[in-house]
Structure formats: structure tokens, C-alpha cells
């Protein structure tokens, strides 16, 4: 049902299209004009016929009236036998009333009076005559009406007056007014036609605009299709101008929208590029043609170039490692989710000019980017040099730590077995074994303590437990602890202590640990028959402890580095002595936490002086 | 002003000594950029021995960190004294750097 209505509407709309509507209007106007004209013609014809009929009837009526009057007069004149007067009256009546015939006839047919005197047959009226008066008759023949009026002449007899008058219709009588009306109507119609003809042209333009307005109901209509023929008039020109304005404004709006869209996309791209540039990892996108489609700032920096040179260039110009190139090729040709990781030590331009500097190590992670049929490889470049150094140092430290732990443990195990074997036979040997076990246990404790200290330093939880610390007691204990080791190594160990040393507010264990590390190192790196001197002095608000040895000394390159974690001088003699490379680091960290410092002065092959200073009134951080 | 450099593993610690002012700032900037390029940005600036710095030096430091930021890095500054720290805070450039208490912490940040 709805479909039918829609079809009807569509057909109606098509029928009432701009071109048809004027044909219809013209047709309707023409039809109305034709109907009016026909109506007027019929009306005129009908009026004319009516008029003619009415004229005829009026003529007959006039003749009848005239006859009646004349009959009365004739009767009187006949009665008085005034024939001449009668004949004159008849003649006058004919002339005055334009009668065809007017005569008085006796029943025998004798004509007493006639408008035409030659037709009179009775010159003298007889005394009487046969025959009675007849009845009134009226006969119409053609355009004439003949009326016979009966006459009664007292004492003589009857007669009749016969009048014949012309009642010829006058077809144009009364037609003038109709014709005038018709003419006015025709004139009006002609005027209307002229107006219509004039207005039609202008109406065409308005109709076209109307049609365009109806079409414009559809919001998706193209404005350019709404234009009308400019020859249809000024309205059409103005309409087209308005449409042009609208079209231009629509174009401007569309342009603005496009601009905004482009700007937004550009902003998005810029944001994305800025985000990628903020990445510490290098990022490359390499196409099937092995050309770099995108490179972030970190990638350019890690490949020792700039983004401008990198983008669009062949990737093999900047990455020479064949494993990486092959991985990129594979990722471009056979897209999959698998990734390839290659660690490369760059050569060429990435090598540092400083030989002491650790060579860089880059990790290339290559994986394909799945994007329809495009074979794009994503290469992530990561600088893992420091990680690798740290890893190596950690492994080295673990190895050293394990060694440091294993050595006293082995000694303890060995001397425990000896003590068990000799305990009943030789009590002195057992005592010696127990002494060694005791020393090794303390050494083990120190190593473990150092490892824990380093761990605490690393995580930042290295804290002090302050208390009154008598430095002279600490130094005396230190002397007692190392006298045996010094004598075993035939090293002269001297302690030059003032009579009185101040009491410090410090962490006893940590200070003790630092002193042990410094003296232990002095003894460790001083060859046999050498000398180690410990001097303690007080200067105003600080106490100074010097550890002077006549050992192997430290080269100027190593002088500052020896305080670094895990660092061990590259001297072969140092390599042969076990050590974790943590002692000095921990010692300086501990002393710095107390507000003091440790410095070193050394000369290779002559000896070193480590100077420890501590504030008497604690000002530590 | 002297500039000491020291390797800590793969990280280079640059330690200027003395006030960082005037033409020294330009020389220092050039040296800093050179080392940063050689070490792929693994640089720590230890300014514990910088007693004070002027606007030219600040500008140089900002330039360096901006150049480093183009490759996803930031200039790491450690052991700044109170004067230097306040100068950076007051001039509003402090947020452009990564600050560390000491060189070790700064070096650890590369892990």
C-alpha cells in the first residue's frame, strides 16, 4: 500500500515537473477561454432566438391591438356609412403602421375599403348583405401575419377587417448589446492572454526556483544541480547568485573541515613522532626494499648519524652486521611473529676514540610488522653496554666472593679434620688448628660482612648505628688482630698513637670494618720484609689516621679508580692476590657517611699512604 | 677550569673542577657533546667540584640536554652543591635534567 502511494507520488511529481506545469497551466487557461467563448456564443445564439421570437410576438400583438382598435372604428364608420373616411383611415393606418394590407371585406368577398384603392370592389355600401360575422382568425405565413377581425354592422350584416402586416424578424435587433459584451469579453480574454504570455516567462523562473526549493529538501542534494536557467529572468539570476554564495560557503566549510582534519592528523603524527623520539631505545621501520621508512632520534644517535640521513637510506649503510641484515630481510619477506635478537659490538664510526673506554654493545631486536601485505620490519636498538659491564662485574664479583668464601671454608674444613685426628695425641697441634679455624672464621665473617655492605650500599640501605666509639681501643684491637699476620709475612707493623684519642660518635662496627680494610690492604699488598705504619693524629676538630706501607704502590691511572666497586688494578702482582675489589669502596663509603673521607697518595713500587679523616664532632650527611 | 673524565664501566663521568663560567662554558659544552656522541649518551656530569655557574653555563647545559633528548636521553647531573642547585631551581631549568645525589646512583640509572 505504501509502495503504491509512493509510486503515485513519484508519478505525480514527475508529471508536475517544471516543464509540464506550464503546459498544464496553458492548457487550462486555453480550455477556460474556449469554454467561455462557447458559452458566450451559445448565450448569444439563445438570446437572439429569444429576441426574434419576442419581436415576432410583439409584432403580432401590435397588429392585433391595431386591428382591434381599427375594427371598432370601422364598425362605427360602416354603421354611419362613412366609407370615404373609412377608406382614408385604412390607408392612413397602413402607412403609419407599415402594414402590408389593410382592408374591409364583406362576407361575399367584396372589398369595401383597402389601403390600395384600386382593389376596392364595393363602391357603395349595400343596405344589407347576407352572412354573419365570422370569428377572429389569425394566420402566420412566412414573415407575414394576417389577422381577420369580425365586424358587426348593425342592421346590415357582418363583415371583417383583414390586416396583413410584415413581422419579418430582425436578426440583428438586440444582437448589438450581445456583440458588445462579446467584444468586451474577447478583449478581456485577449488582455488576459497577453498578460499570461508576459507573466508566463517570469512564472517559469519562479516555477523553476520553486522546483529547486522542493528538491533542496533533500539534505544530501548537490547544490550545483539546483541552479536554474539564468535566461528565465532576474529572479533566476538572483537565485543562482544565492546558490553560488551557498556553494562557496559550503566549499569554505568543507575546506575548513579538511584543514582541521589534516591539522589533527598532522598533530597526531607529530605527537607520535615526539613520543617515539622520547624513547631511549632506537626504533627503525625498514621496508621490503631495505630502505628505512622511519627512524627515531635514539636510533639515529645509536647508529651515529641523524634522522635525515637515516630516513629513506639503505639500512645496510648504517648496520653492517650481516646477522641483523638477514633478520631484517627475513622479517620483510616472511612476515611472522617471531623476533630475532642480535647483540652487536659496532665497529667503524661507533668505536670510541678513547681506548680506555668500554666498547659499545648494541642489541638489535628485529621483528616484522604485520600490516596487510606490506613487509615491514621493525628494528629496536638498545644500548646494553652498561648492562653487560654490570653483568660481567657481577659475575666477576660472584666468582671472587665465592673464592673468598671457599678459601677460609677449605682451611676450616682441613684444620677441623686435623684437630679431630690429633686431639688425643697432640693437644698443642689441636690448639694450633683451633687458632687457624678461629682466624679463618673471622676472615669468613669479614667477607660476608663486605658482601652484605656492598649489597646495602647498592640498595641505599647502608645505615649507621651510632654510639660512643673509643678510637684508641679500636686501633689497639686492630693491632692485635694483624700482628700475627704481619709477623707471618715478616712485615714490620708499627702503630704510632698519641696518648689520648677522642671518643667519636660513630658506628663501631662500620669504623672497625673500614680500618680493617685499610690495614688489611696495606699488609696484603706489601711484600715480605716490608713495613706498615699506622699514625694517628688529632688536628683541631678532626682525627687523622694514616696507613703507610712500603708495598707495590698504585699507578696514577689506578689511584682514583681503586675506590670503585669491583675495581682491581691491572698490575699482575695484584691479580695474584685474592680480593673482591670491595674493601676500599666500602671503607670510603663508611667514612663518608661519618662525614670524613679517605684519600690516597702512592708511588708505584715504593708504597702508598691512605689517609683517613674523621670529624670529632660528627657533621656527616 | 679543568675537566676530568672517568670511566665507570660503560659510563663516562665528566667532572669539571672550578667555576663554570664565560668561555669555559662553551668549551665544556663542546667536550660534553663530543663525549656524549662517543659513548652513545652514557654520560654523567659530576658537578661536585663546580662552585658556581653563570647563565652561559646554564644555557650550555640546557643545550646539551636538549640535544640528548632528541635521542631519548637526558643529561644526568650528580652531586650538585646547594648554590648550583638553587641557581637551577630559580632559573627553572632544574626539571630539564635528571639529578642524582652521587655518581654511583647516576651510573646505576643506566642499568
XYZ file of C-alpha atoms in Angstrom:
732
model
C 0.000 0.000 0.000
C 2.745 2.308 0.957
C 4.608 1.354 -2.208
C 1.571 2.251 -4.329
C 1.268 5.622 -2.643
C 4.949 6.224 -3.115
C 4.682 5.313 -6.807
C 1.693 7.590 -7.238
C 3.570 10.388 -5.550
C 6.565 9.751 -7.738
C 4.483 9.742 -10.916
C 2.695 12.870 -9.769
C 5.947 14.551 -9.027
C 7.295 13.542 -12.430
C 4.091 14.742 -14.093
C 4.262 18.007 -12.201
C 7.749 18.650 -13.188
C 8.880 22.123 -14.108
C 8.293 21.773 -17.901
C 4.905 20.077 -17.640
C 3.405 22.522 -15.198
C 3.464 25.355 -17.717
C 1.908 23.205 -20.414
C -0.820 22.306 -17.948
C -1.423 25.915 -16.986
C -1.547 26.921 -20.649
C -3.901 24.087 -21.410
C -6.182 25.014 -18.508
C -6.226 28.673 -19.465
C -6.949 27.804 -23.101
C -9.713 25.460 -22.046
C -11.280 28.086 -19.800
C -11.083 30.639 -22.606
C -12.614 28.185 -25.079
C -15.412 27.278 -22.682
C -16.118 30.944 -22.047
C -16.203 31.670 -25.753
C -18.509 28.728 -26.487
C -20.708 29.716 -23.563
C -20.911 33.241 -24.825
C -21.701 32.066 -28.389
C -24.447 29.774 -27.189
C -25.801 32.503 -24.971
C -25.814 34.961 -27.853
C -27.485 32.451 -30.088
C -30.096 31.680 -27.490
C -30.682 35.347 -26.763
C -31.006 36.145 -30.442
C -33.557 33.397 -30.957
C -35.439 34.569 -27.904
C -35.270 38.120 -29.085
C -36.547 37.170 -32.522
C -39.401 35.193 -31.040
C -40.216 38.062 -28.729
C -40.150 40.546 -31.607
C -42.462 38.381 -33.626
C -44.875 38.048 -30.777
C -44.769 41.806 -30.187
C -45.434 42.490 -33.874
C -48.399 40.135 -33.870
C -49.614 41.734 -30.682
C -49.282 45.180 -32.212
C -51.159 44.053 -35.288
C -53.798 42.502 -33.100
C -54.163 45.658 -30.996
C -54.183 47.866 -34.032
C -56.754 45.605 -35.682
C -58.991 45.667 -32.595
C -58.943 49.462 -32.469
C -59.358 49.767 -36.187
C -62.165 47.175 -36.137
C -64.154 49.247 -33.648
C -63.612 52.346 -35.674
C -64.510 50.509 -38.867
C -67.730 49.206 -37.329
C -68.667 52.714 -36.366
C -67.803 54.153 -39.739
C -69.654 51.364 -41.569
C -72.647 51.908 -39.395
C -72.541 55.569 -40.273
C -71.780 54.581 -43.882
C -68.784 56.910 -43.874
C -66.906 54.942 -46.480
C -64.575 57.615 -47.598
C -63.457 58.285 -44.077
C -63.102 54.594 -43.588
C -61.014 54.221 -46.689
C -58.840 57.149 -45.678
C -58.406 55.726 -42.169
C -57.449 52.349 -43.603
C -54.976 53.938 -45.936
C -53.523 56.053 -43.161
C -53.288 53.029 -40.858
C -51.350 51.114 -43.492
C -48.910 53.933 -43.966
C -48.493 54.722 -40.309
C -48.100 51.117 -39.242
C -46.294 49.859 -42.316
C -48.917 47.258 -42.987
C -48.764 45.036 -45.978
C -52.508 45.028 -46.335
C -55.484 46.553 -44.590
C -58.841 46.021 -45.989
C -62.531 45.667 -45.023
C -64.159 42.759 -46.700
C -67.758 41.835 -46.881
C -68.828 38.245 -46.441
C -69.248 37.862 -50.187
C -65.757 38.926 -50.704
C -66.476 42.410 -51.799
C -63.828 44.838 -50.635
C -65.319 47.918 -49.097
C -62.104 49.647 -48.146
C -58.480 48.911 -48.876
C -55.249 50.674 -48.403
C -54.799 50.146 -52.096
C -57.837 51.960 -53.576
C -57.590 50.001 -56.811
C -58.556 46.884 -55.000
C -61.910 48.344 -53.760
C -64.752 46.417 -55.347
C -67.719 47.808 -53.470
C -68.100 51.440 -54.052
C -71.341 51.833 -52.234
C -72.350 50.048 -49.227
C -75.455 47.933 -49.672
C -78.301 48.177 -47.231
C -77.845 44.711 -46.094
C -75.948 41.671 -47.032
C -76.064 38.070 -46.317
C -73.743 36.368 -43.988
C -72.876 36.750 -40.396
C -69.785 37.980 -38.818
C -67.011 35.494 -38.528
C -64.731 34.707 -35.609
C -61.345 36.221 -35.222
C -58.666 34.367 -37.129
C -55.001 34.809 -37.254
C -52.708 33.189 -39.747
C -48.976 33.476 -39.992
C -47.380 32.772 -43.327
C -43.679 33.281 -43.721
C -42.864 36.730 -42.487
C -46.451 37.976 -42.629
C -49.281 37.698 -40.182
C -52.796 38.036 -41.358
C -55.467 38.875 -38.815
C -59.120 38.856 -39.553
C -61.256 40.850 -37.136
C -65.007 40.209 -37.330
C -67.140 43.319 -37.782
C -70.729 43.634 -36.898
C -72.546 46.394 -38.740
C -75.871 46.808 -37.089
C -78.745 46.362 -39.477
C -76.700 45.386 -42.381
C -74.740 42.315 -41.554
C -71.290 41.179 -40.675
C -68.012 41.912 -42.310
C -64.365 41.559 -41.310
C -61.313 43.629 -41.218
C -58.284 41.927 -42.651
C -54.893 43.249 -41.744
C -51.699 41.817 -43.043
C -48.503 43.036 -41.501
C -44.937 42.137 -42.049
C -43.438 40.517 -38.956
C -40.145 39.755 -40.615
C -37.665 39.125 -37.756
C -34.740 41.386 -37.499
C -31.842 39.026 -36.514
C -29.535 41.857 -35.557
C -32.111 43.525 -33.384
C -30.753 43.005 -29.762
C -27.612 41.440 -31.040
C -25.646 44.653 -30.754
C -25.517 44.528 -26.975
C -24.526 40.878 -27.063
C -21.906 41.636 -29.648
C -20.644 44.459 -27.494
C -20.464 42.172 -24.470
C -18.760 39.544 -26.590
C -16.304 42.095 -27.844
C -15.556 43.251 -24.296
C -15.143 39.636 -23.186
C -12.859 38.870 -26.107
C -10.919 41.977 -25.365
C -10.659 40.897 -21.742
C -9.556 37.442 -22.763
C -7.058 38.846 -25.183
C -5.751 41.068 -22.434
C -5.592 38.078 -20.117
C -3.758 36.102 -22.767
C -1.303 38.891 -23.250
C -0.779 39.186 -19.502
C -0.406 35.421 -19.270
C 2.052 35.402 -22.114
C 4.045 38.103 -20.386
C 3.753 36.580 -16.946
C 4.442 33.056 -18.196
C 8.080 33.865 -18.817
C 8.532 35.249 -15.355
C 6.497 32.489 -13.801
C 8.776 29.983 -15.459
C 11.681 31.352 -13.448
C 9.674 31.342 -10.226
C 8.439 27.831 -11.025
C 11.972 26.668 -11.600
C 13.022 28.198 -8.281
C 10.028 26.565 -6.602
C 11.015 23.208 -8.077
C 14.595 23.721 -6.922
C 13.390 24.557 -3.412
C 11.383 21.342 -3.319
C 14.441 19.413 -4.450
C 16.542 21.153 -1.799
C 14.525 19.369 0.896
C 16.971 16.507 0.498
C 19.975 17.481 2.671
C 22.370 15.456 0.510
C 21.437 17.189 -2.730
C 24.247 18.723 -4.733
C 23.769 22.493 -4.670
C 25.042 22.857 -8.219
C 22.055 20.845 -9.507
C 19.656 23.431 -8.036
C 20.737 26.139 -10.436
C 18.130 27.355 -12.952
C 18.470 28.783 -16.428
C 19.593 32.400 -15.946
C 17.618 33.373 -19.075
C 14.430 32.791 -17.079
C 14.691 36.233 -15.618
C 16.170 38.318 -12.887
C 14.764 36.054 -10.178
C 16.678 33.152 -11.703
C 19.879 35.197 -11.781
C 19.468 36.204 -8.121
C 18.625 32.599 -7.211
C 21.747 31.364 -8.959
C 23.765 34.040 -7.177
C 22.399 32.901 -3.797
C 23.157 29.307 -4.704
C 26.650 30.328 -5.701
C 27.127 32.006 -2.313
C 25.810 28.929 -0.558
C 28.025 26.688 -2.644
C 31.058 28.828 -1.874
C 30.220 28.824 1.824
C 29.804 25.028 1.681
C 33.157 24.736 -0.070
C 34.721 27.026 2.537
C 33.221 24.905 5.335
C 34.449 21.724 3.650
C 37.889 23.252 3.215
C 37.950 24.252 6.877
C 36.908 20.730 7.832
C 39.604 19.225 5.626
C 42.164 21.647 7.031
C 41.165 20.757 10.584
C 41.291 17.073 9.745
C 44.726 17.423 8.156
C 45.916 19.521 11.085
C 44.601 16.945 13.559
C 46.254 14.121 11.673
C 49.441 16.114 11.481
C 49.257 16.826 15.231
C 48.640 13.142 15.891
C 51.620 12.223 13.740
C 53.752 14.840 15.463
C 52.708 13.549 18.864
C 53.520 10.014 17.796
C 56.877 11.092 16.393
C 57.619 13.065 19.565
C 56.679 10.038 21.675
C 58.947 7.806 19.580
C 61.752 10.353 19.855
C 61.417 10.305 23.639
C 62.119 6.568 23.655
C 65.595 5.707 24.918
C 65.565 2.715 22.552
C 66.227 3.212 18.873
C 63.351 2.404 16.545
C 63.637 1.712 12.822
C 60.990 0.695 10.328
C 62.555 -0.962 7.300
C 60.589 -1.772 4.144
C 60.900 -4.662 1.704
C 63.309 -2.590 -0.347
C 65.580 -2.468 2.724
C 65.116 1.259 2.962
C 64.447 2.951 6.269
C 60.876 4.240 6.377
C 61.118 5.711 9.850
C 63.850 6.284 12.408
C 63.550 7.910 15.812
C 66.163 10.117 17.412
C 67.625 7.373 19.594
C 68.149 5.122 16.543
C 69.996 7.915 14.788
C 72.143 8.559 17.865
C 72.933 4.887 18.400
C 73.861 4.472 14.724
C 75.976 7.634 14.902
C 74.046 9.556 12.259
C 70.989 11.786 12.091
C 67.361 11.118 11.275
C 67.502 12.993 7.976
C 70.287 10.806 6.613
C 68.804 7.641 8.014
C 65.271 8.033 6.694
C 64.995 6.786 3.134
C 68.533 5.377 3.087
C 69.516 1.751 2.606
C 69.696 0.224 6.059
C 72.903 -1.661 5.199
C 74.708 1.694 5.024
C 74.297 2.031 8.767
C 74.012 -1.536 10.012
C 76.867 -3.661 8.755
C 76.296 -6.773 10.806
C 75.068 -9.430 8.401
C 73.022 -11.213 11.042
C 70.906 -8.092 11.532
C 70.575 -7.533 7.779
C 69.492 -11.133 7.250
C 66.998 -10.855 10.094
C 65.528 -7.703 8.500
C 65.344 -9.479 5.146
C 63.577 -12.439 6.692
C 61.124 -10.227 8.566
C 60.300 -8.315 5.375
C 59.922 -11.383 3.190
C 58.240 -13.816 5.563
C 56.079 -11.900 7.991
C 55.599 -13.827 11.212
C 55.507 -13.074 14.891
C 58.970 -14.453 15.541
C 61.618 -11.967 16.532
C 65.344 -12.130 16.156
C 67.744 -10.762 18.765
C 71.302 -9.974 17.775
C 73.917 -8.369 20.000
C 76.450 -6.405 18.046
C 79.603 -4.605 19.007
C 79.563 -1.821 16.451
C 82.689 -1.094 14.519
C 83.654 1.885 12.460
C 82.207 5.199 13.488
C 80.703 3.929 16.765
C 84.086 2.965 18.153
C 85.311 5.438 20.706
C 88.487 7.398 20.193
C 89.405 6.740 23.832
C 90.898 3.232 24.073
C 90.181 3.062 27.805
C 86.501 3.498 27.096
C 84.367 0.378 27.121
C 83.310 -0.558 23.591
C 79.618 -0.137 22.997
C 77.358 -3.128 22.721
C 74.055 -2.776 20.911
C 71.186 -5.222 20.967
C 69.128 -5.357 17.765
C 65.660 -6.833 18.103
C 64.140 -7.444 14.681
C 60.532 -8.393 14.251
C 58.048 -7.998 11.415
C 55.176 -5.580 11.499
C 52.038 -7.292 10.275
C 50.280 -4.811 8.052
C 48.242 -6.426 5.267
C 50.632 -7.464 2.534
C 53.333 -4.974 3.397
C 56.576 -6.487 4.555
C 57.897 -4.047 7.105
C 60.498 -4.959 9.663
C 60.731 -3.152 12.962
C 64.199 -2.903 14.427
C 64.588 -1.941 18.071
C 68.111 -0.925 19.024
C 69.084 -0.998 22.670
C 72.353 0.112 24.211
C 73.232 -2.721 26.600
C 76.858 -1.779 27.176
C 76.427 -0.780 30.798
C 74.199 -3.766 31.461
C 76.832 -6.053 30.033
C 79.572 -4.342 32.071
C 77.473 -4.665 35.198
C 76.719 -8.270 34.391
C 80.394 -9.011 33.874
C 81.290 -7.206 37.100
C 78.587 -9.084 38.961
C 79.784 -12.403 37.614
C 83.341 -11.462 38.475
C 82.258 -10.377 41.921
C 80.359 -13.589 42.497
C 83.386 -15.545 41.349
C 85.660 -13.558 43.671
C 83.182 -13.761 46.502
C 82.833 -17.492 46.040
C 86.612 -17.784 46.022
C 86.901 -15.598 49.119
C 84.337 -17.756 50.870
C 85.726 -21.037 49.647
C 89.320 -20.360 50.821
C 88.571 -19.926 54.556
C 85.968 -22.660 54.380
C 88.504 -25.056 52.905
C 91.011 -24.096 55.613
C 88.406 -24.530 58.338
C 87.421 -27.927 56.949
C 91.063 -29.008 56.731
C 92.007 -27.848 60.225
C 88.851 -29.331 61.748
C 89.833 -32.725 60.285
C 93.395 -32.305 61.620
C 92.106 -31.284 65.026
C 89.825 -34.294 65.151
C 92.688 -36.583 64.249
C 95.246 -35.013 66.636
C 93.014 -34.094 69.537
C 94.039 -37.105 71.632
C 97.655 -37.422 70.506
C 98.840 -33.806 70.373
C 96.878 -31.168 72.278
C 99.254 -28.407 71.054
C 98.559 -29.251 67.434
C 94.880 -29.236 68.212
C 95.174 -25.795 69.737
C 97.029 -24.541 66.644
C 94.329 -25.947 64.451
C 91.646 -24.256 66.503
C 93.508 -20.945 66.237
C 93.615 -21.226 62.473
C 89.934 -22.175 62.426
C 89.218 -19.115 64.538
C 91.148 -16.827 62.186
C 89.519 -18.289 59.115
C 86.087 -17.942 60.688
C 86.751 -14.265 61.339
C 88.003 -13.853 57.772
C 84.867 -15.544 56.544
C 82.778 -13.234 58.678
C 84.523 -10.188 57.199
C 83.957 -11.373 53.644
C 80.298 -11.998 54.316
C 80.077 -8.626 56.017
C 81.660 -6.949 52.986
C 79.249 -8.630 50.631
C 76.339 -7.522 52.779
C 77.735 -3.989 52.977
C 78.066 -3.776 49.221
C 74.533 -5.017 48.887
C 73.329 -2.388 51.352
C 75.284 0.325 49.545
C 73.729 -0.771 46.242
C 70.177 -0.585 47.547
C 70.841 2.547 49.627
C 70.059 0.930 52.972
C 73.570 1.233 54.365
C 72.840 2.883 57.705
C 74.877 3.746 60.770
C 74.201 2.719 64.357
C 75.936 5.488 66.273
C 77.425 5.055 69.674
C 80.476 6.190 71.645
C 83.486 4.797 69.908
C 86.884 4.877 71.526
C 89.255 5.103 68.603
C 92.340 4.128 70.672
C 90.617 0.879 71.662
C 89.659 0.183 68.095
C 93.215 0.763 66.902
C 94.655 -1.421 69.680
C 92.283 -4.215 68.699
C 93.280 -3.695 65.081
C 96.941 -4.004 66.028
C 96.266 -7.194 67.949
C 94.305 -8.635 65.047
C 97.010 -8.053 62.435
C 100.232 -8.510 64.411
C 100.260 -12.217 63.754
C 99.520 -11.823 60.035
C 102.303 -9.183 59.782
C 104.815 -11.360 61.554
C 103.835 -14.321 59.395
C 104.656 -12.207 56.356
C 107.763 -10.763 58.044
C 106.325 -7.255 57.811
C 107.124 -4.677 60.431
C 103.858 -3.286 61.742
C 104.122 -0.053 63.697
C 101.393 1.874 65.462
C 102.174 5.482 66.383
C 99.290 6.513 68.573
C 99.020 9.639 70.711
C 98.470 9.184 74.413
C 94.897 10.234 74.071
C 92.472 9.924 71.208
C 88.984 11.410 71.216
C 85.788 9.446 71.641
C 83.753 9.554 68.450
C 80.036 9.344 67.867
C 80.134 6.645 65.220
C 79.149 3.162 64.190
C 81.700 0.983 65.856
C 81.358 -1.991 63.505
C 81.487 0.101 60.365
C 84.516 2.134 61.502
C 86.183 -1.102 62.515
C 85.377 -2.547 59.095
C 86.962 0.449 57.340
C 90.100 0.272 59.494
C 90.390 -3.474 58.880
C 90.064 -2.973 55.135
C 92.754 -0.295 55.041
C 95.226 -2.173 57.220
C 94.393 -5.485 55.562
C 95.099 -3.995 52.147
C 98.363 -2.453 53.385
C 99.572 -5.840 54.612
C 98.160 -7.662 51.587
C 99.963 -5.548 49.007
C 103.223 -5.119 50.953
C 105.780 -7.761 50.124
C 107.780 -9.690 52.703
C 110.151 -7.729 54.911
C 108.253 -4.583 54.203
C 106.865 -2.127 56.674
C 103.408 -0.872 57.517
C 102.973 2.128 59.783
C 99.760 3.385 61.310
C 99.871 7.003 62.533
C 97.005 8.592 64.374
C 96.914 12.362 64.955
C 94.363 14.888 66.108
C 94.008 18.210 64.271
C 91.549 20.648 65.808
C 88.178 19.159 65.032
C 89.217 16.041 63.184
C 91.194 12.932 63.772
C 93.504 11.629 61.082
C 94.732 8.040 60.694
C 97.424 7.260 58.107
C 98.218 3.801 56.794
C 101.694 3.969 55.273
C 103.097 0.936 53.552
C 106.153 0.108 51.504
C 104.157 -2.057 49.150
C 103.783 -2.327 45.385
C 102.210 1.108 45.120
C 99.470 2.293 42.785
C 99.901 3.784 39.354
C 98.436 7.273 38.742
C 95.765 5.781 36.428
C 94.533 3.459 39.145
C 94.850 5.910 42.047
C 91.250 7.119 41.931
C 89.707 4.005 40.455
C 90.714 1.794 43.346
C 87.756 3.142 45.283
C 85.353 1.961 42.575
C 83.332 -1.098 43.227
C 84.781 -4.285 41.818
C 87.817 -2.419 40.557
C 91.177 -4.068 40.813
C 94.369 -2.556 39.482
C 95.639 -4.106 36.294
C 99.064 -4.827 37.864
C 99.952 -8.528 37.553
C 101.043 -8.582 41.179
C 97.556 -7.502 42.220
C 95.960 -10.192 40.099
C 97.874 -12.857 42.021
C 96.449 -11.642 45.339
C 92.916 -12.615 46.179
C 90.465 -9.811 46.787
C 86.908 -8.789 45.962
C 87.649 -5.208 44.958
C 85.119 -4.067 47.530
C 87.210 -3.248 50.584
C 88.210 0.297 49.669
C 84.788 1.086 48.244
C 83.121 0.089 51.470
C 85.777 1.827 53.588
C 85.358 5.156 51.801
C 81.562 4.870 51.774
C 81.573 4.227 55.529
C 83.911 7.101 56.297
C 81.985 9.476 54.042
C 78.780 8.533 55.822
C 80.524 9.661 59.007
C 81.407 12.989 57.398
C 85.042 12.118 56.724
C 86.952 10.884 53.713
C 89.753 8.619 52.582
C 92.443 9.830 50.222
C 95.462 8.105 48.766
C 98.964 9.127 47.800
C 101.022 6.494 46.140
C 104.051 5.870 44.038
C 104.388 2.710 42.020
C 106.839 0.188 43.550
C 107.520 2.458 46.525
C 104.407 2.330 48.582
C 101.146 4.019 49.404
C 99.703 6.227 52.086
C 95.982 6.021 52.750
C 94.757 8.886 54.912
C 91.521 8.535 56.805
C 89.984 11.653 58.336
C 87.003 11.702 60.629
C 85.323 14.703 62.255
C 85.410 14.645 66.025
C 82.068 16.403 66.135
C 80.046 14.494 63.629
C 78.878 16.529 60.630
C 78.071 13.667 58.406
C 75.347 13.805 55.806
C 88.606 25.121 34.852
C 89.774 21.555 34.311
C 87.648 18.710 33.057
C 88.311 15.224 34.347
C 86.716 12.203 32.751
C 86.485 8.827 34.318
C 85.042 5.552 33.082
C 82.675 3.611 35.294
C 82.027 0.535 33.271
C 80.486 1.823 30.075
C 79.535 5.138 31.618
C 81.738 8.192 31.399
C 81.658 10.533 34.370
C 82.669 14.070 33.464
C 83.857 16.127 36.387
C 84.558 19.808 35.787
C 86.609 21.457 38.502
C 86.116 25.105 39.342
C 83.504 27.689 38.458
C 81.727 27.058 35.178
C 81.515 30.496 33.638
C 82.082 32.510 30.496
C 84.063 30.983 27.616
C 84.775 27.895 29.709
C 81.112 27.029 29.371
C 81.393 26.796 25.578
C 84.485 24.608 25.747
C 82.825 22.453 28.336
C 79.698 22.105 26.189
C 81.746 21.034 23.152
C 83.617 18.457 25.211
C 80.419 17.174 26.783
C 78.733 16.740 23.401
C 81.798 15.029 21.992
C 81.893 12.501 24.812
C 78.128 12.007 24.669
C 78.379 11.201 20.964
C 81.244 8.763 21.518
C 79.542 6.977 24.395
C 76.093 6.978 22.783
C 74.814 9.206 25.576
C 76.182 7.207 28.507
C 77.402 10.332 30.292
C 77.126 11.547 33.868
C 78.019 15.087 34.813
C 79.550 15.239 38.279
C 79.441 18.884 39.322
C 80.532 18.357 42.895
C 83.635 20.457 42.178
C 81.720 23.239 40.405
C 81.448 26.014 42.940
C 79.035 28.074 40.869
C 77.901 28.580 37.286
C 76.671 31.528 35.273
C 73.874 31.934 32.724
C 76.113 30.953 29.825
C 76.939 27.691 31.539
C 73.287 27.069 32.299
C 72.464 27.711 28.658
C 75.153 25.255 27.610
C 73.781 22.585 29.914
C 70.244 23.144 28.606
C 71.530 22.910 25.014
C 73.252 19.634 25.771
C 70.225 18.078 27.435
C 68.017 19.239 24.566
C 70.345 17.630 22.044
C 70.437 14.468 24.095
C 66.652 14.450 24.414
C 66.373 14.174 20.635
C 67.790 10.674 21.013
C 65.708 9.783 24.053
C 68.443 10.628 26.581
C 68.695 13.226 29.331
C 71.739 14.827 30.875
C 72.312 13.223 34.265
C 73.752 15.578 36.843
C 75.054 14.429 40.186
C 76.437 15.872 43.403
C 75.375 19.463 42.758
C 76.127 21.731 45.684
C 73.483 23.889 47.295
C 74.431 27.019 45.320
C 74.267 25.287 41.945
C 71.057 23.522 42.897
C 69.421 26.806 43.885
C 70.580 28.522 40.694
C 68.991 25.749 38.663
C 65.786 25.859 40.691
C 65.452 29.633 40.488
C 66.065 29.732 36.750
C 63.565 26.936 36.182
C 65.933 24.689 34.258
C 66.256 22.109 37.007
C 63.477 19.958 35.579
C 65.363 19.559 32.312
C 67.964 17.344 33.934
C 67.999 14.136 35.903
C 69.512 14.790 39.314
C 71.339 12.256 41.469
C 72.957 12.502 44.864
C 76.178 10.868 43.729
C 77.867 9.423 40.677
C 77.106 5.825 41.658
C 73.362 6.448 41.673
C 73.640 8.151 38.303
C 75.656 5.284 36.872
C 73.167 2.757 38.208
C 70.414 4.543 36.291
C 71.941 3.269 33.029
C 71.154 -0.328 34.026
